[in-house]
mmCIF file of C-alpha atoms and ligand atoms in Angstrom:
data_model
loop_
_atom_site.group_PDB
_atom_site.id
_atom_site.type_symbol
_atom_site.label_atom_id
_atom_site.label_comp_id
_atom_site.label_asym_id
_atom_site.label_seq_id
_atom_site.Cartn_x
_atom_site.Cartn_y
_atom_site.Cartn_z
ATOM 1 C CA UNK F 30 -58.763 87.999 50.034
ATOM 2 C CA UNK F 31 -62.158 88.614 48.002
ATOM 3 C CA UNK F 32 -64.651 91.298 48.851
ATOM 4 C CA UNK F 33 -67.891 89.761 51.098
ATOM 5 C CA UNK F 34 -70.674 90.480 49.170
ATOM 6 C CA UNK F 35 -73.062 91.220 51.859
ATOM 7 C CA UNK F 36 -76.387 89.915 51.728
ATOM 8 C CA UNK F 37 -77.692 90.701 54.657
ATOM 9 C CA UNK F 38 -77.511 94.616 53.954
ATOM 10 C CA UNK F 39 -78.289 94.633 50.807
ATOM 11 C CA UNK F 40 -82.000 92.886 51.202
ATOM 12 C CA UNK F 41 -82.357 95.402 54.859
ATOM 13 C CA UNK F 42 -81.767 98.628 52.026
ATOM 14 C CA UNK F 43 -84.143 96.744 49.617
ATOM 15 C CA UNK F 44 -87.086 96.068 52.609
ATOM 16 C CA UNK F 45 -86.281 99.360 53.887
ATOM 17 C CA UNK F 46 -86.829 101.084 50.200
ATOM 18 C CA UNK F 47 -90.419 99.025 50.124
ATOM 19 C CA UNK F 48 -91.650 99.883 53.713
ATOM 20 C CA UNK F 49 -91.303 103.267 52.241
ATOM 21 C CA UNK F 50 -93.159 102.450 49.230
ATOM 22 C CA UNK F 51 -96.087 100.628 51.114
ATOM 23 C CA UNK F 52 -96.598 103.572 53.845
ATOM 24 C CA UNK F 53 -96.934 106.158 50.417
ATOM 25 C CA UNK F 54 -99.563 103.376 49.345
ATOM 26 C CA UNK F 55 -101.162 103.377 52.494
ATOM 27 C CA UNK F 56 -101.333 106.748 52.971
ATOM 28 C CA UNK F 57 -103.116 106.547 49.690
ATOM 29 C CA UNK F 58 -105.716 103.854 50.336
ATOM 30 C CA UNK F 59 -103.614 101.076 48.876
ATOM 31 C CA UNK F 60 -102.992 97.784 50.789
ATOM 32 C CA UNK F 61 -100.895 95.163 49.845
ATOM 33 C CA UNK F 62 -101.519 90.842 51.270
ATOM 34 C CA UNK F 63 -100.299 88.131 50.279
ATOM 35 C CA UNK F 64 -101.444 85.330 51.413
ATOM 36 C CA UNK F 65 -99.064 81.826 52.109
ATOM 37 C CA UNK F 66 -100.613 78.609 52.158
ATOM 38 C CA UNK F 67 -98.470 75.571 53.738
ATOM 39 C CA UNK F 68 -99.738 71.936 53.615
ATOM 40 C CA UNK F 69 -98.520 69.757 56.264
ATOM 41 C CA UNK F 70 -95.539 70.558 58.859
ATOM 42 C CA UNK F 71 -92.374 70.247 57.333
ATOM 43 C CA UNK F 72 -90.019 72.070 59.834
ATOM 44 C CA UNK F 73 -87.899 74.024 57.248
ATOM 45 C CA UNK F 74 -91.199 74.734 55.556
ATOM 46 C CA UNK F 75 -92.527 76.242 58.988
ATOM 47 C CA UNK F 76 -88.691 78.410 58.927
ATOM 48 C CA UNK F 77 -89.546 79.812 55.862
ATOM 49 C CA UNK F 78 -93.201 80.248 56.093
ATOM 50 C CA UNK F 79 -92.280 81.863 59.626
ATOM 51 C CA UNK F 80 -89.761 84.489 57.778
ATOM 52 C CA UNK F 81 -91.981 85.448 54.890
ATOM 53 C CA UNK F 82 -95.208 86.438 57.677
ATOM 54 C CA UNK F 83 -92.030 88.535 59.819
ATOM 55 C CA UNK F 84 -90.831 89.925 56.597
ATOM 56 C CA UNK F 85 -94.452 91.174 55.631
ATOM 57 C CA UNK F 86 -94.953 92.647 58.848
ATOM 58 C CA UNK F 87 -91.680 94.870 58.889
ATOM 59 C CA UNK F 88 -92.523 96.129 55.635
ATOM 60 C CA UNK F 89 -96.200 96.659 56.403
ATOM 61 C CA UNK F 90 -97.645 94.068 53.746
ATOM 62 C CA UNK F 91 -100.892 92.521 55.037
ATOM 63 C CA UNK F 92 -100.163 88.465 55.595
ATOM 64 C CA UNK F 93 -103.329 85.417 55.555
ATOM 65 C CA UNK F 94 -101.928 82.103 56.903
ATOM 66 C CA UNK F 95 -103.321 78.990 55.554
ATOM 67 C CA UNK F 96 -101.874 76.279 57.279
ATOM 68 C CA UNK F 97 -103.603 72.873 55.875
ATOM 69 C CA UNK F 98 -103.081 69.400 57.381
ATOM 70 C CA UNK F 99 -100.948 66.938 55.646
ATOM 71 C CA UNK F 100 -104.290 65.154 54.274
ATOM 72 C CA UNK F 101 -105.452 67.960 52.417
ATOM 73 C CA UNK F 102 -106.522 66.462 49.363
ATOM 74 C CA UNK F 103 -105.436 68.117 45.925
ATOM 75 C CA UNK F 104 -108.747 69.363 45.093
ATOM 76 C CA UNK F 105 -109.313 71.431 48.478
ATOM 77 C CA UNK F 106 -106.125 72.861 47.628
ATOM 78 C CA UNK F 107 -107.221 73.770 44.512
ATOM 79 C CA UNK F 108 -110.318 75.331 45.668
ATOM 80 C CA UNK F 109 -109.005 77.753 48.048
ATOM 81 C CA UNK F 110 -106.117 78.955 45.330
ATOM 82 C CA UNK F 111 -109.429 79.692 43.592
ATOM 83 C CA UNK F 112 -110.976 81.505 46.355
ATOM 84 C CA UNK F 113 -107.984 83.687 46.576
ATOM 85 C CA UNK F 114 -107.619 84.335 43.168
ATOM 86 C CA UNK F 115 -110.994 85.687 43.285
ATOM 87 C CA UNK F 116 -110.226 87.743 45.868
ATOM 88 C CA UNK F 117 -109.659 91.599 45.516
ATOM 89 C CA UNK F 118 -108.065 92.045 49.149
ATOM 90 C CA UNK F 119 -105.628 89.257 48.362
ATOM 91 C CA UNK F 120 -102.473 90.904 46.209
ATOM 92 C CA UNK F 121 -100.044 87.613 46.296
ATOM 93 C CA UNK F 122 -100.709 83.945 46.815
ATOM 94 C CA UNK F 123 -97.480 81.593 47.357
ATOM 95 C CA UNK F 124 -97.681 77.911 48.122
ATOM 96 C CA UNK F 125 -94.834 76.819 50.610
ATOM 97 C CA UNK F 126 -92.660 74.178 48.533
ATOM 98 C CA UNK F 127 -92.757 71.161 48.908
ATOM 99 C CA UNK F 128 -96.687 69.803 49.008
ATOM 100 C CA UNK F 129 -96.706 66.343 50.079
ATOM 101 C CA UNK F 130 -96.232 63.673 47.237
ATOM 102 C CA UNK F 131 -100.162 63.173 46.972
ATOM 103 C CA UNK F 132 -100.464 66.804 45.532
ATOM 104 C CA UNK F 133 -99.218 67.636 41.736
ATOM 105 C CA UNK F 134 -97.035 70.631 42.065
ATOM 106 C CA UNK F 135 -97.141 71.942 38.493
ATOM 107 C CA UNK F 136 -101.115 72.033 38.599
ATOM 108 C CA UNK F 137 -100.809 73.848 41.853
ATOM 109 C CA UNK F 138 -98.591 76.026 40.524
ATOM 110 C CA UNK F 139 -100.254 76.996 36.901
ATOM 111 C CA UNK F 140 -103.963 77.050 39.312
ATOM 112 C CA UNK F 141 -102.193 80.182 41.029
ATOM 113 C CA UNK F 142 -103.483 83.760 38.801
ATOM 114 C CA UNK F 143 -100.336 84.641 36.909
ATOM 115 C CA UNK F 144 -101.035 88.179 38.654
ATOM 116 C CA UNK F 145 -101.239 87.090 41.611
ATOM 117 C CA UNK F 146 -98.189 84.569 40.878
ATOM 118 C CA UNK F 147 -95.769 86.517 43.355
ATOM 119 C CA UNK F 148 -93.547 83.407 43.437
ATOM 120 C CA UNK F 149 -92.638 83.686 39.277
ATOM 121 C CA UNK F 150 -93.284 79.855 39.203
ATOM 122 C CA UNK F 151 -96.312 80.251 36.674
ATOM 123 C CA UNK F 152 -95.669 79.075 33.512
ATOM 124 C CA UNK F 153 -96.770 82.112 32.030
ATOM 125 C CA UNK F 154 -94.641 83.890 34.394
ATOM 126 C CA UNK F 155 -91.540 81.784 32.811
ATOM 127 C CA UNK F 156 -92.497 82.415 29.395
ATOM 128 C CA UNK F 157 -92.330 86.131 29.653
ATOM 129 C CA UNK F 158 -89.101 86.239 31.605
ATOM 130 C CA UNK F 159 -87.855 84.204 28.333
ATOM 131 C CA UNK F 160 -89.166 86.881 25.740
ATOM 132 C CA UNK F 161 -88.035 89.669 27.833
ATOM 133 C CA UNK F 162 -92.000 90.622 28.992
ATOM 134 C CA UNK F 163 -91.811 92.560 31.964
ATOM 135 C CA UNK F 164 -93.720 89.796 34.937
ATOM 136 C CA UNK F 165 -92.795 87.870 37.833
ATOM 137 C CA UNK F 166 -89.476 86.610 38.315
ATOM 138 C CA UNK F 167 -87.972 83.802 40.451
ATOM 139 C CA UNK F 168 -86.904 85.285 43.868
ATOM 140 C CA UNK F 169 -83.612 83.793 44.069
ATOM 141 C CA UNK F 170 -82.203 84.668 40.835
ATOM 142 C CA UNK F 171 -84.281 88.442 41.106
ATOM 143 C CA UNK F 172 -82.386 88.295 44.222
ATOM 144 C CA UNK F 173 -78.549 87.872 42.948
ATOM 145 C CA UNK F 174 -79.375 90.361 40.069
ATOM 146 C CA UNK F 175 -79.713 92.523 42.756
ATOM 147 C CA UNK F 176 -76.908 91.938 44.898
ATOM 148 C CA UNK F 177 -74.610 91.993 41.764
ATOM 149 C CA UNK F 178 -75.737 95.837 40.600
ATOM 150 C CA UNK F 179 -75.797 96.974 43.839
ATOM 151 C CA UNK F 180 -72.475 96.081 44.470
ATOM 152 C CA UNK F 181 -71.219 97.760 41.232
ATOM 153 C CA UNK F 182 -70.404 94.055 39.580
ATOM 154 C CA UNK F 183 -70.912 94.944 35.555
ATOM 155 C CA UNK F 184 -72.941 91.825 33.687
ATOM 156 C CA UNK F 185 -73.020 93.052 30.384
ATOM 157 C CA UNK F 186 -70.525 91.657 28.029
ATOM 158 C CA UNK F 187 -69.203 89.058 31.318
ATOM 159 C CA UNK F 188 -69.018 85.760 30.578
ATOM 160 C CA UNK F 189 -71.559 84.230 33.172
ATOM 161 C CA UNK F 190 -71.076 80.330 34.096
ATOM 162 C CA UNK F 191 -74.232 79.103 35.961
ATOM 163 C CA UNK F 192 -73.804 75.952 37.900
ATOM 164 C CA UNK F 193 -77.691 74.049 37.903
ATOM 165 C CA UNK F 194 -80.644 73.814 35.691
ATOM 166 C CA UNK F 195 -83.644 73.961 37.722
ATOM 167 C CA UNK F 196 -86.509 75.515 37.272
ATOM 168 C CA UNK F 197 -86.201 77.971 40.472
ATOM 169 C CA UNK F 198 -82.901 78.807 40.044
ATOM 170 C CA UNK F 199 -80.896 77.810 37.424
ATOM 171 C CA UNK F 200 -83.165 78.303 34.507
ATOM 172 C CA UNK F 201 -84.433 81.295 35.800
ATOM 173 C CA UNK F 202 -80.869 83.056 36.553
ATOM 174 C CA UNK F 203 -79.580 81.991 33.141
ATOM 175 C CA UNK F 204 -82.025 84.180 31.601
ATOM 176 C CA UNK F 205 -82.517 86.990 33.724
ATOM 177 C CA UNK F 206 -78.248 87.080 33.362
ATOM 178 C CA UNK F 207 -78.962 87.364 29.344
ATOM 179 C CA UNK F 208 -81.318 89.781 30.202
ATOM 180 C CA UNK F 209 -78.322 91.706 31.561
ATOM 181 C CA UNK F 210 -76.276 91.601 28.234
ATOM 182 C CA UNK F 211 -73.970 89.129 30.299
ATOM 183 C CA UNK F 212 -72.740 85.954 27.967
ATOM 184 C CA UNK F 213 -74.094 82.774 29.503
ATOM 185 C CA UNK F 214 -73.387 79.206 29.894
ATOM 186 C CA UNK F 215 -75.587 76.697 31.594
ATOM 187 C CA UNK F 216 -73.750 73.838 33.084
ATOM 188 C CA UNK F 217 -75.431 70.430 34.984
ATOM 189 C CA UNK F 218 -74.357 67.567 35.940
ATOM 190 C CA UNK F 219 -73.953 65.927 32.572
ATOM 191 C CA UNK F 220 -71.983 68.611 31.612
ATOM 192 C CA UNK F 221 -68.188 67.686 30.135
ATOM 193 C CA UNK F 222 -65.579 68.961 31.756
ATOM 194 C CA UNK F 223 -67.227 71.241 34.304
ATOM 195 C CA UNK F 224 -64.057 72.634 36.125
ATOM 196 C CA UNK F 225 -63.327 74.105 32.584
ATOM 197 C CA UNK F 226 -66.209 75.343 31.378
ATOM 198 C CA UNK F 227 -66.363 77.372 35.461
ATOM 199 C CA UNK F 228 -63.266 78.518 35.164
ATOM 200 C CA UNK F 229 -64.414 80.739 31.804
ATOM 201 C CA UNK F 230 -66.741 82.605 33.770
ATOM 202 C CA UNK F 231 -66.373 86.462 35.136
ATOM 203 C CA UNK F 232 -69.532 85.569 37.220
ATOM 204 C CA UNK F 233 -69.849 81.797 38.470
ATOM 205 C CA UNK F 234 -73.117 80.957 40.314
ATOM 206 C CA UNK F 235 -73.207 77.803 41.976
ATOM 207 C CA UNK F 236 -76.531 76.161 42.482
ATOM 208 C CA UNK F 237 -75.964 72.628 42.106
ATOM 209 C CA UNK F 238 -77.120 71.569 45.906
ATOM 210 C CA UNK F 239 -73.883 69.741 46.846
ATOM 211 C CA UNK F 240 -71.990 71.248 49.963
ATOM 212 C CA UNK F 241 -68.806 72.997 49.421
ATOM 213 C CA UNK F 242 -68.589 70.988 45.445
ATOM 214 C CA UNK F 243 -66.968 74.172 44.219
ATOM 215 C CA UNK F 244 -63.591 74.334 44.787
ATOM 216 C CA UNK F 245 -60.434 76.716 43.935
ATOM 217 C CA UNK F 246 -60.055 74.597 40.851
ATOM 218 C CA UNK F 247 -63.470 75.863 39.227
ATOM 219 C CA UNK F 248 -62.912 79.286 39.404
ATOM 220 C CA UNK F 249 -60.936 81.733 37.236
ATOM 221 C CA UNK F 250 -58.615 84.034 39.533
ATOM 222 C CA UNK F 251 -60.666 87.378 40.207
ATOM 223 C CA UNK F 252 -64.106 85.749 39.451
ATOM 224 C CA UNK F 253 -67.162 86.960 41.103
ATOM 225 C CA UNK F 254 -68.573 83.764 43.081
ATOM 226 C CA UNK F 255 -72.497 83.376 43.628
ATOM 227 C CA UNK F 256 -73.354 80.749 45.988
ATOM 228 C CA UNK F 257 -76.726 79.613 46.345
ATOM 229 C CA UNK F 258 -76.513 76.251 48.372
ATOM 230 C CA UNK F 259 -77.893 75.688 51.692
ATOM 231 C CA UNK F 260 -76.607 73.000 53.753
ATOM 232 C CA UNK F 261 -75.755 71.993 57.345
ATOM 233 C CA UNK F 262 -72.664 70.323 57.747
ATOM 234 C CA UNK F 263 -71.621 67.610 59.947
ATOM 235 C CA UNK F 264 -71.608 70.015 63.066
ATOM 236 C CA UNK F 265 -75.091 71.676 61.999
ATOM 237 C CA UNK F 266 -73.028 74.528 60.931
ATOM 238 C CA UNK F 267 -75.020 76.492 57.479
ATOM 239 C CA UNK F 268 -72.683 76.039 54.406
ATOM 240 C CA UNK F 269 -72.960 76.800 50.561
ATOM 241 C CA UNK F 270 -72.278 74.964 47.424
ATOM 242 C CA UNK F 271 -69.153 76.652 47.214
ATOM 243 C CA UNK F 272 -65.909 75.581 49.891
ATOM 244 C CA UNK F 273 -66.138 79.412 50.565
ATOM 245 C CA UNK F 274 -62.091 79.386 52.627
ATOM 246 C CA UNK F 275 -60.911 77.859 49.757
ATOM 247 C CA UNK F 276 -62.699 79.776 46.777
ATOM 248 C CA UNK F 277 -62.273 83.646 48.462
ATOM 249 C CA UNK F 278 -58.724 82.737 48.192
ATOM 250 C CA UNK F 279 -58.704 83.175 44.352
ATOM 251 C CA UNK F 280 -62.072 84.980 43.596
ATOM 252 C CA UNK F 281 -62.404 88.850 43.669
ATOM 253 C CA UNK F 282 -65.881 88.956 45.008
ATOM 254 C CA UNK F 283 -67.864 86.181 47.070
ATOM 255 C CA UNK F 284 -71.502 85.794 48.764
ATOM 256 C CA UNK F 285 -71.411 84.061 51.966
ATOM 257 C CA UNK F 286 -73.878 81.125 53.484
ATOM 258 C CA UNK F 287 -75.284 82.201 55.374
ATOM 259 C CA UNK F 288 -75.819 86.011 54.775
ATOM 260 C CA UNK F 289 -75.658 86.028 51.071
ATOM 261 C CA UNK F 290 -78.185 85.074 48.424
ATOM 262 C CA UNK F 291 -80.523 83.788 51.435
ATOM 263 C CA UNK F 292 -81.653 86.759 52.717
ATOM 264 C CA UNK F 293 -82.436 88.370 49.021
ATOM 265 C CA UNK F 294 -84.721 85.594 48.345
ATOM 266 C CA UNK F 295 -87.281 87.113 50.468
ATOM 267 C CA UNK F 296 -86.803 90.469 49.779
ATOM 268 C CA UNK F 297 -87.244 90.295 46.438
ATOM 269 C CA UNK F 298 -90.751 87.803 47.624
ATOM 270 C CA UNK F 299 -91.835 91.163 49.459
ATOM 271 C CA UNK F 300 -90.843 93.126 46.338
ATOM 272 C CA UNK F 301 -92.924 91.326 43.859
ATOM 273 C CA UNK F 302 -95.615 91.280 46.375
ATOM 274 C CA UNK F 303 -95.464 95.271 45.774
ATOM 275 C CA UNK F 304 -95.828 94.738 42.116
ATOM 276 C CA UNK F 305 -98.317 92.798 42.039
ATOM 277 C CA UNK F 306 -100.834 95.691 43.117
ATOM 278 C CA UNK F 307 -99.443 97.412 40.515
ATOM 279 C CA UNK F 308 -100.069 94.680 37.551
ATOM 280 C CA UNK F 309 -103.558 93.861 39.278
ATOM 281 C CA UNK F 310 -104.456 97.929 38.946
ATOM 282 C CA UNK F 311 -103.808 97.753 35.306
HETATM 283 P P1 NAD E 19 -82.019 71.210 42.236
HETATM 284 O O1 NAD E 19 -81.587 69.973 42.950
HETATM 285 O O2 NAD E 19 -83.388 71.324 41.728
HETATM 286 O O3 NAD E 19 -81.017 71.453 41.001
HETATM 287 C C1 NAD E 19 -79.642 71.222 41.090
HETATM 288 C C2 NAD E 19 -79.032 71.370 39.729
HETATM 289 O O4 NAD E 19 -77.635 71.123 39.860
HETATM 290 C C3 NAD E 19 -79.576 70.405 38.702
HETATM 291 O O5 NAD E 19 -79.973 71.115 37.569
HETATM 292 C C4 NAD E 19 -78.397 69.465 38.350
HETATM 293 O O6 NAD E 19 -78.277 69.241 36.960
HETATM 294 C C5 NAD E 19 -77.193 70.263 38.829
HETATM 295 N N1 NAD E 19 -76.196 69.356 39.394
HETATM 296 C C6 NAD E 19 -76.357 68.416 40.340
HETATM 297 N N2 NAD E 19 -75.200 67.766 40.578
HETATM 298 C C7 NAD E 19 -74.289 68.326 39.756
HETATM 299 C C8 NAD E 19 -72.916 68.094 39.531
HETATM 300 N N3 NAD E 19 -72.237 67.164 40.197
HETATM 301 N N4 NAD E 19 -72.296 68.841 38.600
HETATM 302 C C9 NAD E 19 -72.959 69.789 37.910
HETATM 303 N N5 NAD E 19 -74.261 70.066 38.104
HETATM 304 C C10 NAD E 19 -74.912 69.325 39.009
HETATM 305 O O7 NAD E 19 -81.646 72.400 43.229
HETATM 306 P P2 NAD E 19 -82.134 73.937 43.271
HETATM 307 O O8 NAD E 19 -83.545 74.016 43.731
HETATM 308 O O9 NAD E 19 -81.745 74.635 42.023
HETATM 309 O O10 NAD E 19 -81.218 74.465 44.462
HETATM 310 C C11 NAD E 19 -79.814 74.439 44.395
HETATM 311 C C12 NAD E 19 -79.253 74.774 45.765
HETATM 312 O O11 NAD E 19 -79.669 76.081 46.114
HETATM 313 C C13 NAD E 19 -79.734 73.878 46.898
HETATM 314 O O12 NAD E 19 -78.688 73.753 47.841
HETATM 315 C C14 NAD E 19 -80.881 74.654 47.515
HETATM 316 O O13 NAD E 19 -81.074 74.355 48.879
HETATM 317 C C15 NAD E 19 -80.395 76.061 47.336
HETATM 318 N N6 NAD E 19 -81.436 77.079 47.234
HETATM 319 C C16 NAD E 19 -81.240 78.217 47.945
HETATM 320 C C17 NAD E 19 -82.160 79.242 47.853
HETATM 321 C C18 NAD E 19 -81.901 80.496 48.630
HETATM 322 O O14 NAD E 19 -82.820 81.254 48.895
HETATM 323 N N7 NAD E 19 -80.652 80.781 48.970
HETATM 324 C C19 NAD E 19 -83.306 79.108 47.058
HETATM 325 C C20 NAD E 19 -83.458 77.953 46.303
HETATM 326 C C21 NAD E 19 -82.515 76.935 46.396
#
């Protein structure tokens, strides 16, 4: 049976290591806010929204709610981004994904200060990540970089399979994996053959947003398995892209859902919110 990968801990040691780090800063004069704006009342929004203010508060990071009706046009979205940016208390602005359909998301996005762009969704953000510039990364992959050293799993020279081309995860993961010496294939859903081109890798992550798609027959025996999918299931149970019974049956090393790369996603929020005091100082 694989090793659990365990989530869960791992992002408690990471928020524990920054709590530290923001009571030295404190103790120093420093704060640290970010400040999370959420348009409308999506309910999984409202989750996530909910865990990043609980988050900031057990680390000791200042948090500003903005929380806009539905029928908040574009441009008053756009001013108050600007109003933040110009803000020296205000370290990290996010914008809860997704705005409603009457709102462009990349011009929210690219409106947001690249220092101040704690979610790594900036363009300019991207394009360093892709020349190896030091900036803000994507919290999901940032997140399963981390669970993968600290649980002693060697990238460099691995052949690395990732399962999903987005721009939050995918993309993002791909390079930050390259970053990490590891050899790496992006696969999507025009890719040829997909079971075979998975089963090459040391270190498969799925994030393809299907429930339990990856099965036994993608993965090479002794793999490391990343699964990023959230789903409910029929009985409102939380399960992965991966069919996690059927895959820790052949894999070495697995992340569960829920527990696994879930809980790193915010950490790693709460670290860049930490950084970004750091890049605004300079
Ligand atoms: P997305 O829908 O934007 O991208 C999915 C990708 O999978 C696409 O690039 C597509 O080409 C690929 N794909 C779709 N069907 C495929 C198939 N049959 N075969 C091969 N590739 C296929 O999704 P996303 O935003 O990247 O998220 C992926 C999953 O991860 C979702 O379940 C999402 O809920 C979850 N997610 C979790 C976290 C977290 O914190 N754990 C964060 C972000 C996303």
């Amino acid at each position: 049976m694989a090793r659990m990968i365990d989530g869960k801990a791992i992002s408690a040691q990471i928020k524990d290591e920054l709590k530290e780090k923001v009571a030295a800063m404190k103790a120093e004069g420093v704060e640290v806010t970010l400040a999370v704006i959420q348009v409308g009342s999506d309910p999984a929004s409202s989750v996530y929204v909910g865990n990043k203010k609980k988050a900031c508060g057990y680390i000791g990071i200042g948090s500003l709610a903005y929380e806009l009706p539905e029928e908040t046009s574009e441009q008053e979205l756009l001013d108050l981004i600007e109003e933040l940016n110009g803000r020296k208390d205000v370290n990290g602005i996010l914008v809860q994904l997704p705005l409603p359909k009457h709102i462009d998301e990349d011009k929210v996005i690219a409106a947001i200060h690249p220092d101040k762009d704690v979610d790594g969704f900036h363009p300019q953000s991207v394009g360093k990540l892709c020349i190896g510039q030091p900036g803000f990364v994507s919290c999901t992959p940032a997140g399963i970089i981390q669970l993968l050293k600290r649980s002693g799993i060697e990238i460099a020279g691995k052949e690395c399979v990732v399962i999903g081309r987005s721009n939050i995860v995918g993309k993002p993961m791909a390079l930050l994996l390259l970053r990490e010496n590891g050899t790496v294939t992006v696969s999507h859903s025009k890719t040829e053959n997909l079971k075979e081109v998975a089963r090459r890798a040391d270190i498969l992550v799925a994030a393809v947003g299907r429930p339990k798609m990856i099965t036994r027959d993608y993965v090479k025996e002794g793999a490391v398995v990343i699964d990023v999918g959230i789903h409910r299931n029929e009985n409102n149970k939380l399960c992965g892209d991966v069919d996690f019974e059927d895959v820790a049956s052949v894999c070495s090393a697995i992340t569960p859902v829920p527990g696994g790369v879930g809980p790193m996603t915010i950490a790693m929020l709460m670290n860049n919110c930490v950084e970004s005091v750091k890049l605004q100082a300079k």
